[in-house]
Coordinates of C-alpha atoms and ligand atoms in Angstrom, one line a residue:
M25 CA -25.7 -27.6 18.7
E26 CA -27.6 -30.5 17.3
K27 CA -26.0 -32.5 14.5
P28 CA -27.9 -32.6 11.2
P29 CA -29.3 -36.1 10.5
R30 CA -26.9 -38.4 8.7
L31 CA -27.8 -39.1 5.0
L32 CA -25.3 -41.9 4.3
L33 CA -22.7 -44.0 6.1
S34 CA -20.7 -46.6 4.2
R35 CA -17.4 -48.4 4.6
L36 CA -15.5 -47.7 1.4
W37 CA -12.0 -48.1 0.0
L38 CA -9.7 -45.2 -0.6
Q39 CA -6.3 -46.1 -2.1
N40 CA -6.6 -49.7 -0.8
R41 CA -7.4 -48.5 2.7
V42 CA -10.8 -48.8 4.4
Y43 CA -12.7 -45.7 5.5
D44 CA -16.0 -45.0 7.2
V45 CA -17.5 -42.4 4.9
T46 CA -20.4 -40.2 6.0
L47 CA -22.6 -37.5 4.6
N48 CA -25.1 -35.1 6.2
S49 CA -26.4 -31.9 4.9
V50 CA -23.4 -30.0 6.2
V51 CA -20.3 -32.2 6.1
F52 CA -18.9 -35.0 4.0
A53 CA -16.3 -36.9 6.0
W54 CA -14.1 -39.9 5.8
K55 CA -12.3 -41.7 8.6
E56 CA -9.6 -44.3 8.2
T57 CA -10.6 -47.5 10.0
E58 CA -7.2 -49.0 10.2
P59 CA -4.2 -46.7 9.6
N60 CA -1.2 -47.7 7.6
K61 CA -2.4 -51.2 6.7
K62 CA -3.6 -52.3 3.4
R63 CA -6.9 -54.2 3.4
P64 CA -5.8 -57.9 3.4
P65 CA -7.4 -59.9 0.6
G66 CA -10.6 -61.5 1.9
S67 CA -10.7 -59.5 5.2
S68 CA -14.0 -58.3 6.5
W69 CA -15.1 -54.7 6.0
N70 CA -16.2 -54.5 9.6
T71 CA -13.1 -55.5 11.5
C72 CA -11.1 -52.3 11.3
K73 CA -10.5 -49.8 14.1
A74 CA -11.2 -46.0 13.8
A75 CA -8.3 -43.7 13.1
G76 CA -7.4 -40.3 11.2
S77 CA -10.2 -38.4 9.7
H78 CA -10.9 -35.8 7.0
S79 CA -14.0 -33.6 6.4
V80 CA -15.2 -31.2 3.8
P81 CA -18.1 -28.8 4.3
V82 CA -20.8 -29.7 1.7
C83 CA -20.8 -26.1 0.6
E84 CA -17.2 -26.5 -0.5
I85 CA -17.8 -29.6 -2.7
I86 CA -17.3 -28.6 -6.3
A87 CA -18.7 -31.7 -7.9
V88 CA -19.1 -35.5 -7.7
Q89 CA -18.7 -37.9 -10.6
E90 CA -18.6 -41.6 -11.4
T91 CA -15.0 -42.6 -11.8
A92 CA -14.0 -44.4 -15.0
E93 CA -11.2 -46.8 -14.2
E94 CA -8.0 -45.3 -15.4
V95 CA -4.3 -46.1 -14.9
Q96 CA -1.2 -44.1 -15.4
K97 CA 0.9 -45.3 -18.3
K98 CA 4.2 -44.0 -19.6
N99 CA 4.2 -43.4 -23.3
A100 CA 7.0 -41.6 -25.2
G101 CA 8.5 -40.6 -22.0
K102 CA 5.3 -38.9 -20.7
W103 CA 2.8 -40.2 -18.1
H104 CA -0.8 -40.1 -19.2
R105 CA -4.1 -41.7 -18.2
V106 CA -5.6 -44.6 -20.2
P107 CA -8.7 -46.8 -19.4
R108 CA -7.9 -50.0 -17.7
S109 CA -7.8 -53.1 -19.9
P110 CA -10.0 -56.1 -19.0
E111 CA -6.8 -58.1 -18.2
E112 CA -5.9 -55.7 -15.5
S113 CA -7.0 -56.5 -11.9
Y114 CA -10.6 -55.9 -11.1
Q115 CA -11.5 -52.5 -9.5
P116 CA -14.8 -52.0 -7.8
P117 CA -17.1 -49.2 -8.9
A118 CA -15.9 -45.8 -7.7
F119 CA -16.9 -42.1 -7.4
T120 CA -14.8 -39.0 -7.1
V121 CA -15.6 -36.0 -5.0
F122 CA -13.9 -32.6 -6.0
Y123 CA -13.7 -30.1 -3.3
V124 CA -12.0 -26.9 -2.1
D125 CA -8.7 -27.3 -0.3
R126 CA -7.0 -24.4 1.3
S127 CA -3.4 -23.8 0.5
R128 CA -0.9 -21.2 1.6
Q129 CA -1.4 -17.4 1.3
H130 CA -5.2 -17.7 0.9
R131 CA -4.9 -19.8 -2.2
W132 CA -7.6 -22.4 -2.9
R133 CA -7.1 -25.5 -4.9
C134 CA -9.5 -28.1 -6.3
R135 CA -8.6 -31.5 -4.8
S136 CA -10.2 -34.8 -5.4
V137 CA -10.8 -38.0 -3.5
T138 CA -11.9 -41.3 -5.1
F139 CA -13.8 -43.9 -3.1
H140 CA -14.3 -47.5 -4.3
C141 CA -17.6 -49.1 -3.4
P142 CA -18.4 -52.8 -2.8
D143 CA -21.2 -52.7 -5.4
W144 CA -22.6 -50.5 -8.2
G145 CA -25.8 -49.6 -6.4
L146 CA -24.0 -48.1 -3.4
C147 CA -21.8 -46.1 -5.8
Q148 CA -24.8 -44.6 -7.6
Q149 CA -26.5 -43.9 -4.2
W150 CA -23.5 -41.8 -3.1
I151 CA -23.3 -39.9 -6.3
Q152 CA -27.0 -39.2 -6.3
T153 CA -27.1 -38.1 -2.7
I154 CA -24.2 -35.7 -3.0
E155 CA -25.7 -34.3 -6.2
E156 CA -29.0 -33.7 -4.4
Q157 CA -27.1 -31.8 -1.6
L158 CA -25.3 -29.6 -4.2
F159 CA -28.6 -28.9 -6.0
L160 CA -29.9 -27.4 -2.7
L161 CA -27.1 -24.7 -2.8
T162 CA -29.2 -22.4 -4.8
Y163 CA -26.9 -19.4 -4.4
R164 CA -24.3 -21.1 -6.6
P165 CA -24.1 -19.7 -10.1
K166 CA -25.2 -22.0 -13.0
R167 CA -24.9 -19.5 -16.0
L168 CA -22.1 -16.9 -16.3
L169 CA -21.3 -14.2 -18.7
V170 CA -17.6 -13.9 -19.1
Y171 CA -15.6 -11.0 -20.5
I172 CA -11.9 -11.5 -21.3
N173 CA -9.6 -8.6 -21.9
P174 CA -6.9 -10.2 -24.1
F175 CA -4.5 -7.3 -23.6
G176 CA -4.6 -6.8 -19.8
G177 CA -1.5 -7.4 -17.7
K178 CA 1.0 -9.7 -19.5
Q179 CA -1.7 -10.4 -22.2
Q180 CA -2.4 -13.8 -20.7
G181 CA -6.1 -13.4 -20.0
K182 CA -7.3 -15.7 -22.7
R183 CA -4.8 -18.5 -21.9
I184 CA -5.5 -18.1 -18.1
Y185 CA -9.2 -18.5 -18.7
D186 CA -9.0 -21.4 -21.2
Q187 CA -6.4 -23.4 -19.3
K188 CA -7.1 -22.7 -15.6
V189 CA -10.6 -21.5 -15.3
A190 CA -12.8 -23.1 -18.0
P191 CA -12.0 -26.7 -17.0
I192 CA -13.1 -26.1 -13.4
F193 CA -16.3 -24.2 -14.4
S194 CA -17.1 -27.2 -16.7
R195 CA -16.4 -29.7 -13.8
A196 CA -18.8 -27.7 -11.7
S197 CA -21.4 -27.8 -14.5
I198 CA -21.4 -24.1 -15.0
S199 CA -22.4 -22.9 -18.4
T200 CA -20.8 -19.8 -19.8
D201 CA -21.1 -17.3 -22.6
V202 CA -17.6 -15.9 -23.3
I203 CA -16.9 -12.6 -24.9
V204 CA -13.3 -11.7 -25.8
T205 CA -13.3 -7.9 -25.9
E206 CA -12.2 -6.2 -29.1
R207 CA -11.7 -2.7 -27.8
A208 CA -11.7 -0.6 -24.6
N209 CA -15.2 -0.2 -23.2
H210 CA -16.6 -3.1 -25.3
A211 CA -17.6 -4.9 -22.0
R212 CA -19.1 -1.7 -20.5
D213 CA -21.2 -0.9 -23.5
H214 CA -22.4 -4.5 -23.9
L215 CA -23.5 -4.6 -20.2
K216 CA -25.1 -1.2 -20.4
T217 CA -27.4 -1.9 -23.2
D218 CA -27.2 -5.2 -25.0
A219 CA -26.6 -8.0 -22.5
D220 CA -29.6 -10.1 -21.5
L221 CA -28.7 -10.1 -17.8
K222 CA -31.8 -12.2 -16.8
K223 CA -30.1 -15.2 -18.5
Y224 CA -27.1 -15.1 -16.1
D225 CA -26.3 -15.6 -12.4
G226 CA -23.1 -13.6 -12.6
V227 CA -20.7 -11.7 -14.7
V228 CA -17.0 -12.7 -14.8
C229 CA -14.2 -10.3 -15.6
V230 CA -10.9 -11.7 -16.8
G231 CA -8.4 -8.9 -16.6
G232 CA -7.2 -6.2 -14.2
D233 CA -8.7 -3.4 -12.1
G234 CA -9.3 -1.3 -15.3
M235 CA -11.3 -4.1 -16.9
F236 CA -13.2 -4.6 -13.6
S237 CA -14.0 -1.0 -13.6
E238 CA -15.6 -1.3 -17.1
I239 CA -17.8 -4.1 -15.8
V240 CA -18.7 -2.0 -12.7
H241 CA -19.6 1.0 -14.9
G242 CA -21.7 -1.1 -17.2
L243 CA -23.7 -2.8 -14.4
I244 CA -24.2 0.3 -12.2
S245 CA -25.3 2.4 -15.2
R246 CA -27.6 -0.3 -16.4
T247 CA -29.2 -0.6 -12.9
Q248 CA -29.6 3.1 -12.4
C249 CA -31.1 3.5 -15.9
D250 CA -33.5 0.6 -15.3
S251 CA -34.5 2.3 -11.9
G252 CA -34.8 5.8 -13.3
V253 CA -32.0 7.1 -11.1
D254 CA -30.1 10.1 -12.4
Q255 CA -26.3 9.4 -12.1
N256 CA -25.5 13.1 -12.7
C257 CA -27.0 14.1 -9.4
P258 CA -24.3 13.8 -6.7
E259 CA -27.0 13.6 -4.0
E260 CA -28.8 10.6 -5.5
T261 CA -29.0 7.3 -3.5
L262 CA -27.9 4.7 -6.0
V263 CA -29.7 1.4 -6.5
P264 CA -27.5 -1.6 -5.7
C265 CA -26.7 -4.1 -8.5
D266 CA -28.3 -7.5 -8.0
I267 CA -25.9 -9.6 -10.1
R268 CA -22.6 -10.7 -8.7
I269 CA -19.3 -10.1 -10.4
G270 CA -16.4 -12.5 -10.4
I271 CA -12.8 -11.4 -11.0
I272 CA -10.3 -13.7 -12.6
P273 CA -7.0 -11.8 -12.1
A274 CA -5.1 -11.2 -15.3
G275 CA -4.1 -7.5 -15.0
S276 CA -1.2 -5.4 -13.8
T277 CA -2.3 -4.5 -10.3
D278 CA -5.2 -6.9 -9.5
C279 CA -5.8 -5.0 -6.3
I280 CA -9.6 -5.6 -6.1
C281 CA -9.1 -9.3 -6.4
Y282 CA -6.2 -9.3 -3.9
A283 CA -8.0 -7.2 -1.4
T284 CA -11.3 -9.2 -1.5
V285 CA -9.8 -12.7 -1.7
G286 CA -6.3 -12.4 -0.3
A287 CA -4.5 -13.6 -3.5
N288 CA -4.3 -12.8 -7.2
D289 CA -4.7 -16.4 -8.2
P290 CA -7.1 -17.4 -11.1
V291 CA -7.9 -20.9 -9.7
T292 CA -8.7 -19.4 -6.2
S293 CA -11.0 -16.8 -7.8
A294 CA -12.7 -19.5 -10.0
L295 CA -13.4 -21.6 -6.9
H296 CA -14.9 -18.6 -5.0
I297 CA -17.2 -18.1 -8.0
I298 CA -18.2 -21.8 -8.1
V299 CA -19.1 -22.0 -4.4
G300 CA -21.2 -18.9 -4.8
D301 CA -19.6 -16.5 -2.4
S302 CA -21.0 -13.1 -2.0
Q303 CA -19.1 -10.0 -0.8
P304 CA -20.7 -6.5 -0.9
I305 CA -18.4 -3.7 -1.9
D306 CA -18.5 0.1 -1.5
V307 CA -18.3 2.3 -4.5
C308 CA -17.5 6.0 -4.7
S309 CA -19.2 8.2 -7.3
V310 CA -17.1 11.0 -8.6
H311 CA -18.8 14.2 -9.9
H312 CA -17.7 17.5 -11.3
N313 CA -20.4 20.0 -10.4
N314 CA -23.5 18.2 -11.6
T315 CA -21.8 16.0 -14.1
F316 CA -21.1 12.4 -13.3
L317 CA -17.5 11.5 -14.1
R318 CA -16.7 7.9 -12.9
Y319 CA -17.1 5.3 -10.2
S320 CA -14.2 4.3 -8.1
V321 CA -13.8 1.0 -6.2
S322 CA -10.1 1.0 -5.4
L323 CA -7.8 4.1 -5.7
L324 CA -8.8 7.6 -6.5
G325 CA -5.5 9.4 -6.5
Y326 CA -4.2 12.9 -7.2
G327 CA -0.6 13.9 -7.2
F328 CA 1.7 11.0 -6.9
Y329 CA -0.6 8.2 -8.2
G330 CA -2.3 10.4 -10.8
D331 CA 1.1 11.5 -12.3
L332 CA 2.4 7.9 -12.1
L333 CA -0.7 6.7 -14.0
I334 CA -0.3 9.3 -16.8
D335 CA 3.3 8.4 -17.3
S336 CA 2.6 4.7 -17.1
E337 CA -0.1 4.8 -19.8
R338 CA 2.6 5.8 -22.3
K339 CA 4.5 2.7 -21.3
R340 CA 1.6 0.2 -21.6
W341 CA 3.7 -2.0 -23.9
M342 CA 5.9 -2.8 -20.9
G343 CA 3.1 -4.6 -19.1
P344 CA 3.0 -4.4 -15.3
T345 CA 6.6 -3.2 -15.1
R346 CA 5.4 0.1 -16.4
Y347 CA 4.2 1.0 -12.9
D348 CA 7.6 0.4 -11.4
I349 CA 9.4 2.6 -14.0
S350 CA 6.8 5.3 -13.8
G351 CA 6.8 5.0 -10.0
A352 CA 10.5 5.7 -9.8
K353 CA 10.3 8.6 -12.2
T354 CA 7.3 10.2 -10.5
F355 CA 9.0 9.8 -7.1
L356 CA 12.1 11.6 -8.5
S357 CA 10.0 14.4 -9.9
H358 CA 8.7 15.1 -6.4
H359 CA 5.8 17.3 -7.4
Y360 CA 3.4 18.9 -4.9
Y361 CA 0.1 20.5 -5.7
E362 CA -1.9 23.1 -3.9
G363 CA -5.5 22.9 -3.3
T364 CA -8.3 22.6 -0.8
V365 CA -9.8 19.3 0.4
S366 CA -13.1 19.4 2.2
F367 CA -14.5 16.3 3.8
L368 CA -17.3 14.9 5.9
P369 CA -15.6 12.7 8.5
V370 CA -17.4 9.6 9.8
T371 CA -18.4 10.1 13.4
D372 CA -20.8 7.1 13.9
N373 CA -18.6 4.4 12.5
V374 CA -17.3 1.4 14.5
G375 CA -13.8 1.5 12.9
S376 CA -11.0 4.0 12.2
P377 CA -8.2 4.0 9.6
R378 CA -5.6 3.7 12.4
D379 CA -7.2 0.5 13.8
K380 CA -4.9 -2.5 14.2
F381 CA -7.6 -5.0 13.2
R382 CA -8.3 -5.7 9.6
C383 CA -11.4 -6.1 7.5
R384 CA -11.7 -9.9 7.2
S385 CA -14.3 -12.4 6.1
G386 CA -17.6 -11.8 8.1
C387 CA -16.2 -8.4 9.3
H388 CA -18.3 -7.0 12.1
V389 CA -17.6 -3.4 11.2
C390 CA -19.0 -3.8 7.7
Q391 CA -22.0 -5.6 9.1
H392 CA -22.7 -3.0 11.7
S393 CA -21.9 0.2 9.9
G394 CA -25.3 1.9 9.4
H395 CA -26.3 3.4 6.1
L396 CA -26.7 7.2 6.6
P397 CA -28.6 9.0 3.9
L398 CA -26.4 11.2 1.8
E399 CA -28.5 14.4 2.0
E400 CA -26.7 17.6 2.7
K401 CA -25.7 17.9 6.3
Q402 CA -25.0 21.0 8.4
I403 CA -22.0 22.6 6.9
C404 CA -19.5 24.3 9.1
E405 CA -16.3 25.0 7.4
Q406 CA -13.1 25.6 9.2
E407 CA -9.8 26.3 7.6
E408 CA -6.7 24.6 8.7
E409 CA -3.6 26.3 7.4
E410 CA -0.6 24.1 7.1
G411 CA 1.8 24.3 10.0
E412 CA -0.9 25.6 12.4
D413 CA -2.7 23.5 14.9
S414 CA -6.0 22.4 13.6
V415 CA -9.0 23.2 15.7
S416 CA -11.7 20.5 15.2
E417 CA -15.3 20.6 16.2
I418 CA -15.2 17.6 18.5
G419 CA -18.6 16.1 19.3
H420 CA -20.2 17.9 16.4
K421 CA -21.8 15.4 14.1
D422 CA -21.7 15.7 10.3
V423 CA -19.4 18.7 10.2
W424 CA -17.4 19.4 7.0
R425 CA -13.7 19.9 7.6
V426 CA -11.5 21.9 5.2
I427 CA -7.8 21.5 4.8
R428 CA -5.9 23.9 2.5
G429 CA -2.4 22.9 1.7
K430 CA 0.4 21.6 -0.6
F431 CA 0.0 17.9 -1.2
L432 CA 2.4 15.3 -2.7
A433 CA -0.6 12.9 -2.8
I434 CA -4.3 12.8 -2.1
N435 CA -5.6 9.3 -2.1
A436 CA -9.1 8.0 -1.5
V437 CA -9.4 4.3 -1.0
S438 CA -12.7 2.5 -0.4
M439 CA -10.9 -0.8 0.4
S440 CA -7.4 -1.6 1.6
C441 CA -6.0 -1.7 -2.0
A442 CA -3.7 -4.5 -0.9
C443 CA -1.9 -5.9 -3.9
P444 CA 1.3 -7.9 -4.6
R445 CA 3.3 -4.6 -4.5
S446 CA 1.9 -3.7 -1.2
P447 CA 0.4 -6.7 0.6
K448 CA -1.2 -4.6 3.3
G449 CA -2.3 -1.9 0.9
L450 CA -2.7 1.9 0.9
S451 CA -5.0 1.9 3.9
P452 CA -4.6 -1.5 5.7
A453 CA -7.6 -1.0 8.0
A454 CA -10.1 0.2 5.3
H455 CA -13.3 -1.8 5.0
L456 CA -14.8 -3.5 2.0
S457 CA -18.4 -2.6 2.7
D458 CA -18.8 -0.1 5.6
G459 CA -19.9 2.8 3.3
T460 CA -16.8 4.9 3.8
T461 CA -13.6 5.8 2.0
D462 CA -10.2 6.5 3.7
L463 CA -8.9 9.9 2.6
I464 CA -5.1 10.0 2.9
L465 CA -3.4 13.3 2.6
V466 CA 0.4 13.4 2.1
H467 CA 1.6 16.9 2.7
K468 CA 4.6 18.4 1.1
C469 CA 7.8 16.9 2.7
S470 CA 11.3 16.0 1.7
R471 CA 12.1 13.3 -0.8
V472 CA 13.7 11.2 1.9
N473 CA 10.6 11.4 4.1
F474 CA 8.3 10.6 1.1
L475 CA 10.4 7.6 0.4
R476 CA 10.2 6.5 4.0
H477 CA 6.4 6.8 3.7
L478 CA 6.3 4.8 0.5
L479 CA 8.5 2.1 1.8
R480 CA 6.2 1.6 4.7
H481 CA 3.6 0.3 2.3
T482 CA 5.8 -2.7 1.8
N483 CA 6.7 -3.5 5.4
K484 CA 5.0 -3.8 8.8
K485 CA 5.6 -0.2 9.9
D486 CA 2.6 2.2 10.1
Q487 CA 2.6 4.4 6.9
F488 CA 0.4 7.0 8.6
D489 CA 2.8 7.5 11.5
H490 CA 4.5 10.6 9.9
S491 CA 3.9 14.2 10.8
F492 CA 3.2 15.0 7.1
V493 CA 0.6 12.3 6.6
E494 CA -3.0 12.4 7.8
V495 CA -5.8 9.9 7.2
H496 CA -9.5 10.4 7.7
R497 CA -12.4 8.0 7.2
V498 CA -15.1 9.9 5.3
R499 CA -18.4 9.5 3.5
R500 CA -17.8 12.4 1.2
F501 CA -15.1 14.8 0.1
R502 CA -14.4 17.5 -2.4
F503 CA -11.2 18.8 -3.9
M504 CA -10.5 22.2 -5.5
P505 CA -7.1 22.9 -7.0
K506 CA -5.6 26.2 -6.0
H507 CA -5.5 27.7 -9.5
Q508 CA -9.3 27.3 -9.8
E509 CA -10.1 28.7 -6.4
V510 CA -9.9 32.2 -7.7
D511 CA -11.6 31.6 -11.0
S512 CA -13.9 28.6 -10.9
E513 CA -14.8 29.2 -14.6
V514 CA -11.5 27.8 -15.6
D515 CA -12.6 24.3 -14.6
S516 CA -15.7 24.4 -16.8
E517 CA -13.7 22.7 -19.5
P518 CA -11.5 19.6 -19.2
D519 CA -7.9 20.3 -18.2
L520 CA -5.8 20.2 -21.3
R521 CA -2.8 22.0 -20.1
E522 CA 0.5 21.0 -21.5
R523 CA 2.6 19.2 -18.8
G524 CA 6.4 19.6 -18.4
K525 CA 8.0 17.1 -20.8
G526 CA 10.4 14.4 -19.7
L527 CA 12.1 13.7 -16.4
F528 CA 14.2 16.8 -16.4
G529 CA 11.3 19.0 -17.2
Q530 CA 9.4 17.5 -14.3
I531 CA 12.2 17.9 -11.9
C532 CA 12.5 21.6 -12.8
R533 CA 9.0 22.1 -11.7
D534 CA 10.1 23.0 -8.2
H535 CA 12.5 25.6 -9.5
P536 CA 10.9 29.0 -9.2
A537 CA 12.6 30.4 -12.3
C538 CA 11.3 27.6 -14.5
D539 CA 7.8 27.9 -15.8
C540 CA 7.5 24.5 -17.5
A541 CA 5.4 22.7 -14.9
P542 CA 1.7 22.3 -14.4
A543 CA -0.1 23.8 -11.5
H544 CA -2.2 20.8 -11.1
S545 CA -2.1 17.0 -11.2
T546 CA -4.6 14.6 -12.7
W547 CA -6.9 12.3 -10.8
S548 CA -6.4 8.6 -11.4
C549 CA -9.6 6.6 -10.8
D550 CA -9.0 2.9 -10.7
G551 CA -6.5 3.2 -13.4
E552 CA -8.3 5.7 -15.7
T553 CA -7.7 9.4 -15.7
L554 CA -10.4 12.0 -14.9
P555 CA -10.9 15.0 -17.2
H556 CA -11.4 17.4 -14.3
T557 CA -9.4 18.2 -11.1
A558 CA -12.2 19.9 -9.1
I559 CA -14.3 16.9 -8.0
Q560 CA -16.9 15.8 -5.4
V561 CA -16.9 12.3 -4.2
S562 CA -19.5 10.2 -2.3
A563 CA -19.2 6.7 -0.9
H564 CA -22.1 4.4 -1.6
R565 CA -22.3 1.5 0.8
Q566 CA -22.5 -2.0 -0.7
L567 CA -23.4 -0.9 -4.2
I568 CA -22.0 -4.0 -5.9
K569 CA -21.4 -7.6 -5.0
L570 CA -18.5 -9.8 -5.8
F571 CA -18.1 -13.6 -5.8
A572 CA -15.7 -13.4 -2.9
R573 CA -16.0 -13.6 0.9
G574 CA -13.3 -11.1 2.1
I575 CA -9.9 -12.3 3.2
E576 CA -10.1 -15.4 5.4
E577 CA -8.2 -15.6 8.7
Q578 CA -5.1 -17.9 8.0
P579 CA -6.2 -21.5 8.2
V580 CA -4.4 -24.3 10.1
F581 CA -2.8 -26.6 7.6
E582 CA -3.4 -30.3 7.9
D583 CA -2.0 -33.2 6.0
S584 CA -4.6 -34.6 3.7
T585 CA -3.4 -38.2 3.3
G586 CA -4.9 -40.1 0.5
V587 CA -6.0 -37.0 -1.4
C588 CA -4.6 -35.9 -4.7
S589 CA -4.7 -32.7 -6.8
A590 CA -7.4 -32.3 -9.3
Ligands
LIG7 C1 9.7 2.3 -3.0 C2 8.6 1.3 -2.9 C3 7.3 2.0 -3.1 C4 6.2 1.0 -3.1 C5 4.9 1.6 -2.9 C6 3.8 0.7 -3.3 C7 2.4 1.2 -3.0 C8 1.5 0.4 -3.9 C9 0.1 0.7 -3.7 C10 -0.7 0.3 -4.9 C11 -2.1 0.6 -4.7 C12 -2.8 0.2 -6.0 C13 -4.2 0.6 -6.0 C14 -4.9 0.1 -7.2 C15 -5.0 0.8 -8.3 C16 -5.5 0.2 -9.6 O1 -6.9 0.5 -9.7 C17 -4.8 0.9 -10.8 C18 -5.3 0.2 -12.1 O2 -4.9 -1.2 -12.1 P1 -4.7 -2.1 -13.4 O3 -5.9 -1.9 -14.2 O4 -4.7 -3.5 -12.9 O5 -3.5 -1.7 -14.1 N1 -3.4 0.7 -10.6 C19 -2.6 1.7 -10.4 O6 -3.0 2.8 -10.3 C20 -1.1 1.4 -10.3 C21 -0.5 1.8 -9.0 C22 0.9 1.4 -9.0 C23 1.6 1.6 -7.8 C24 3.1 1.4 -7.9
ADP8 N1 -9.8 -5.5 -26.4 C1 -9.3 -4.5 -25.8 N2 -8.4 -3.7 -26.5 C2 -7.9 -2.6 -25.8 N3 -8.2 -2.2 -24.6 C3 -9.0 -3.0 -23.9 C4 -9.6 -4.1 -24.5 N4 -10.5 -4.7 -23.5 C5 -10.4 -3.9 -22.4 N5 -9.5 -2.9 -22.6 C6 -9.1 -1.8 -21.7 O1 -7.8 -2.1 -21.2 C7 -7.6 -1.4 -20.0 C8 -6.7 -2.2 -19.1 O2 -7.2 -3.4 -18.8 P1 -6.9 -4.3 -17.6 O3 -7.5 -5.6 -17.8 O4 -7.3 -3.6 -16.3 O5 -5.3 -4.4 -17.7 P2 -4.1 -3.7 -16.8 O6 -4.3 -4.2 -15.4 O7 -2.9 -4.2 -17.4 O8 -4.3 -2.3 -16.9 C9 -9.0 -1.2 -19.4 O9 -9.1 0.2 -19.2 C10 -9.9 -1.7 -20.5 O10 -10.9 -0.7 -20.7
CA9 CA1 -15.1 1.1 2.6

C-alpha cells in the first residue's frame, strides 16, 4: 500500500534527546536519533543515528497545544507546576501532543509528549499542521449533551464527570451542556420532547444501565415520533437513531459499557467519545398484545434475574452490593415458573450462541448479518414437553418453535452482557449488532446444578453445557405464563399479585402445602420491571449507535520511553 505523503519532518528535542519527528495524514511518529545519549551542548542536529521509534495514528490524537514552560516545584510538601522564571535556563519553544495510549484490560489513557523546537516558527507550524489534520476528522463530536444521574451506583456520577471526564473533553475542545437529573425519567422526558438535538453531535449518559435505558427510550421514542412510526405495533420496522450515545460508567452493573468497550472505566469511555467511535447496537422491543412496554439492550430476564431485581430495588441504599445480597437470597429461594416460550430461531445467521469466537471490534458476523423484515412468517408450532426428545423442523426456514416447561430463568440478551461480575457475560458469543437476541432457557434443576451453572459465568467453563440449559439465537420470541394460558383475560391488567414475603416465605414456595408463593415471576428489562408477564419481543438490528468500537483484541504492550501521563 502506498504511504500517504509526508506533511512535516523535523529534528526536535524530547527530554533532552533528539528525535526525527514526522507527520502524514495517517501517522504522527517520532524516532530517537541517538539512544541513551543526551544532546551534547553545541552538537549538530544532523549528526545522530536512527534508533527506537514511536507512532500514534492521527485519529487517536486528542489535541495539540503550545507548551508554556513549567517546572515542578515542591511547596508545602507537595509538588506542583509553576512557570519558569527568567533566571532559569533557556528552553526552546515547545508543543505537546495528547494522544490515546492503550493500557491493560482494554483501558485507554490520555498520554502526552512534548517536543522542543529550534525556533518559534517551526513550533507554530507543527501545531497548525496537526490541528488541520484533526479538523479533517469530521466524525468527531464537537458539542455534547450530557446527563448525569447523581444517584447511580455509588452516587459518584457527578464527581466522576467533573474530575475525570470534563477535563479531557475540554482538552479536546468539546463543548458540553450538562444536565444533572433531578428525578427518574428526567433525561428520558427531556430527550423525548424538549432537547434541541440539532445542536448536538452526541448524547452522553453518566450512570448505569438503567440511566442508559432512559436515554435510549428518549431517543428512540423521539425518532419514531418524528418519523410517524407507531411504537405500539409489534410488527413495525423502527427507524434507527442518528445521534450517537456515549456512556460514562457510574452505575451498579455497567454491562453496556463493559460489553461494548471491554472496561467500565470513565476515562476510557471519554476517550472513545472524543475520537468519535461508532458502534451500532441491537435493541429489542417488548410488547404486551398491541401495547408497547419497553426497549431492552442488555438483559430481559424472567425468573432468577426478575426476582433478583425486585428484591434488589428494596435495597437500593446498599448501592451495587444490593445485587450480591439479592442474588444470594434469590438463589436460595430456588423458584421455578411454568409457562410457554415460543421463538423464531435464526436460520440464516453466520454465528451461533455456542461459537467459540467472540464479537470483537469490526466483527464480521455483525457486518454480514442481513436485515430480515419482521413481517409475520409461516407459523408452524410444535410442542416440546420437558423430558421428551424435541423434534425440530430441520431445514425449514422461519419456523416458530414452542417450548412448554418449568423454568428457573428465561433470559434474552442482545449482547454478551459482560460486566465485572461476569467478564464473559450471560451469552459470551452474543453479537452487538447482528439483529438477534440469545434466548437462554434454564429448566428446573437442583440447587446444586443451578449453582454450577451460575458459577460458570465467572470462569472459563461453558455455562450452556448442562442438560437443563438451552440457548437459541432468535429474532423474536413470546412468553405466556402458565396461569394465563387458560384464561388470557387475566393478563389484561398489570400483575399486582402479592408475593411471598421474606426469605422463608419464598423458600416455602416449593412446598405443596404452602399457598404463599406467586405463580409467576416478573420480567426485569435492563434493570426496570415490566408490568406484564405475557410478552412479545422483537430484535431490531442496529437501532442505536454508541461512541464505542466493540471490544478490541488485546494489544501488544510496548514501552513508551519519554512519554508521560496527561
Ligand atoms: C455464584 C456466583 C454467581 C455469579 C453470576 C453472575 C452473573 C452475572 C450476570 C450479570 C448480567 C447483567 C446484565 C445487565 C443487567 C442490567 O441491565 C441491570 C441494570 O443495571 P444497573 O442499572 O447498572 O443497575 N442489572 C441487573 O439486572 C443486575 C444483575 C445482577 C446479577 C448478579
Ligand atoms: N435524579 C434522579 N433521582 C432518582 N432516580 C434517578 C435520577 N436520575 C436517574 N434516576 C433513575 O435511577 C435509576 C438507576 O440509575 P443507574 O444510573 O442505572 O444506577 P444503577 O446502576 O445503580 O441502577 C434509573 O432507572 C434512572 O431512571
Ligand atoms: Ca445481537
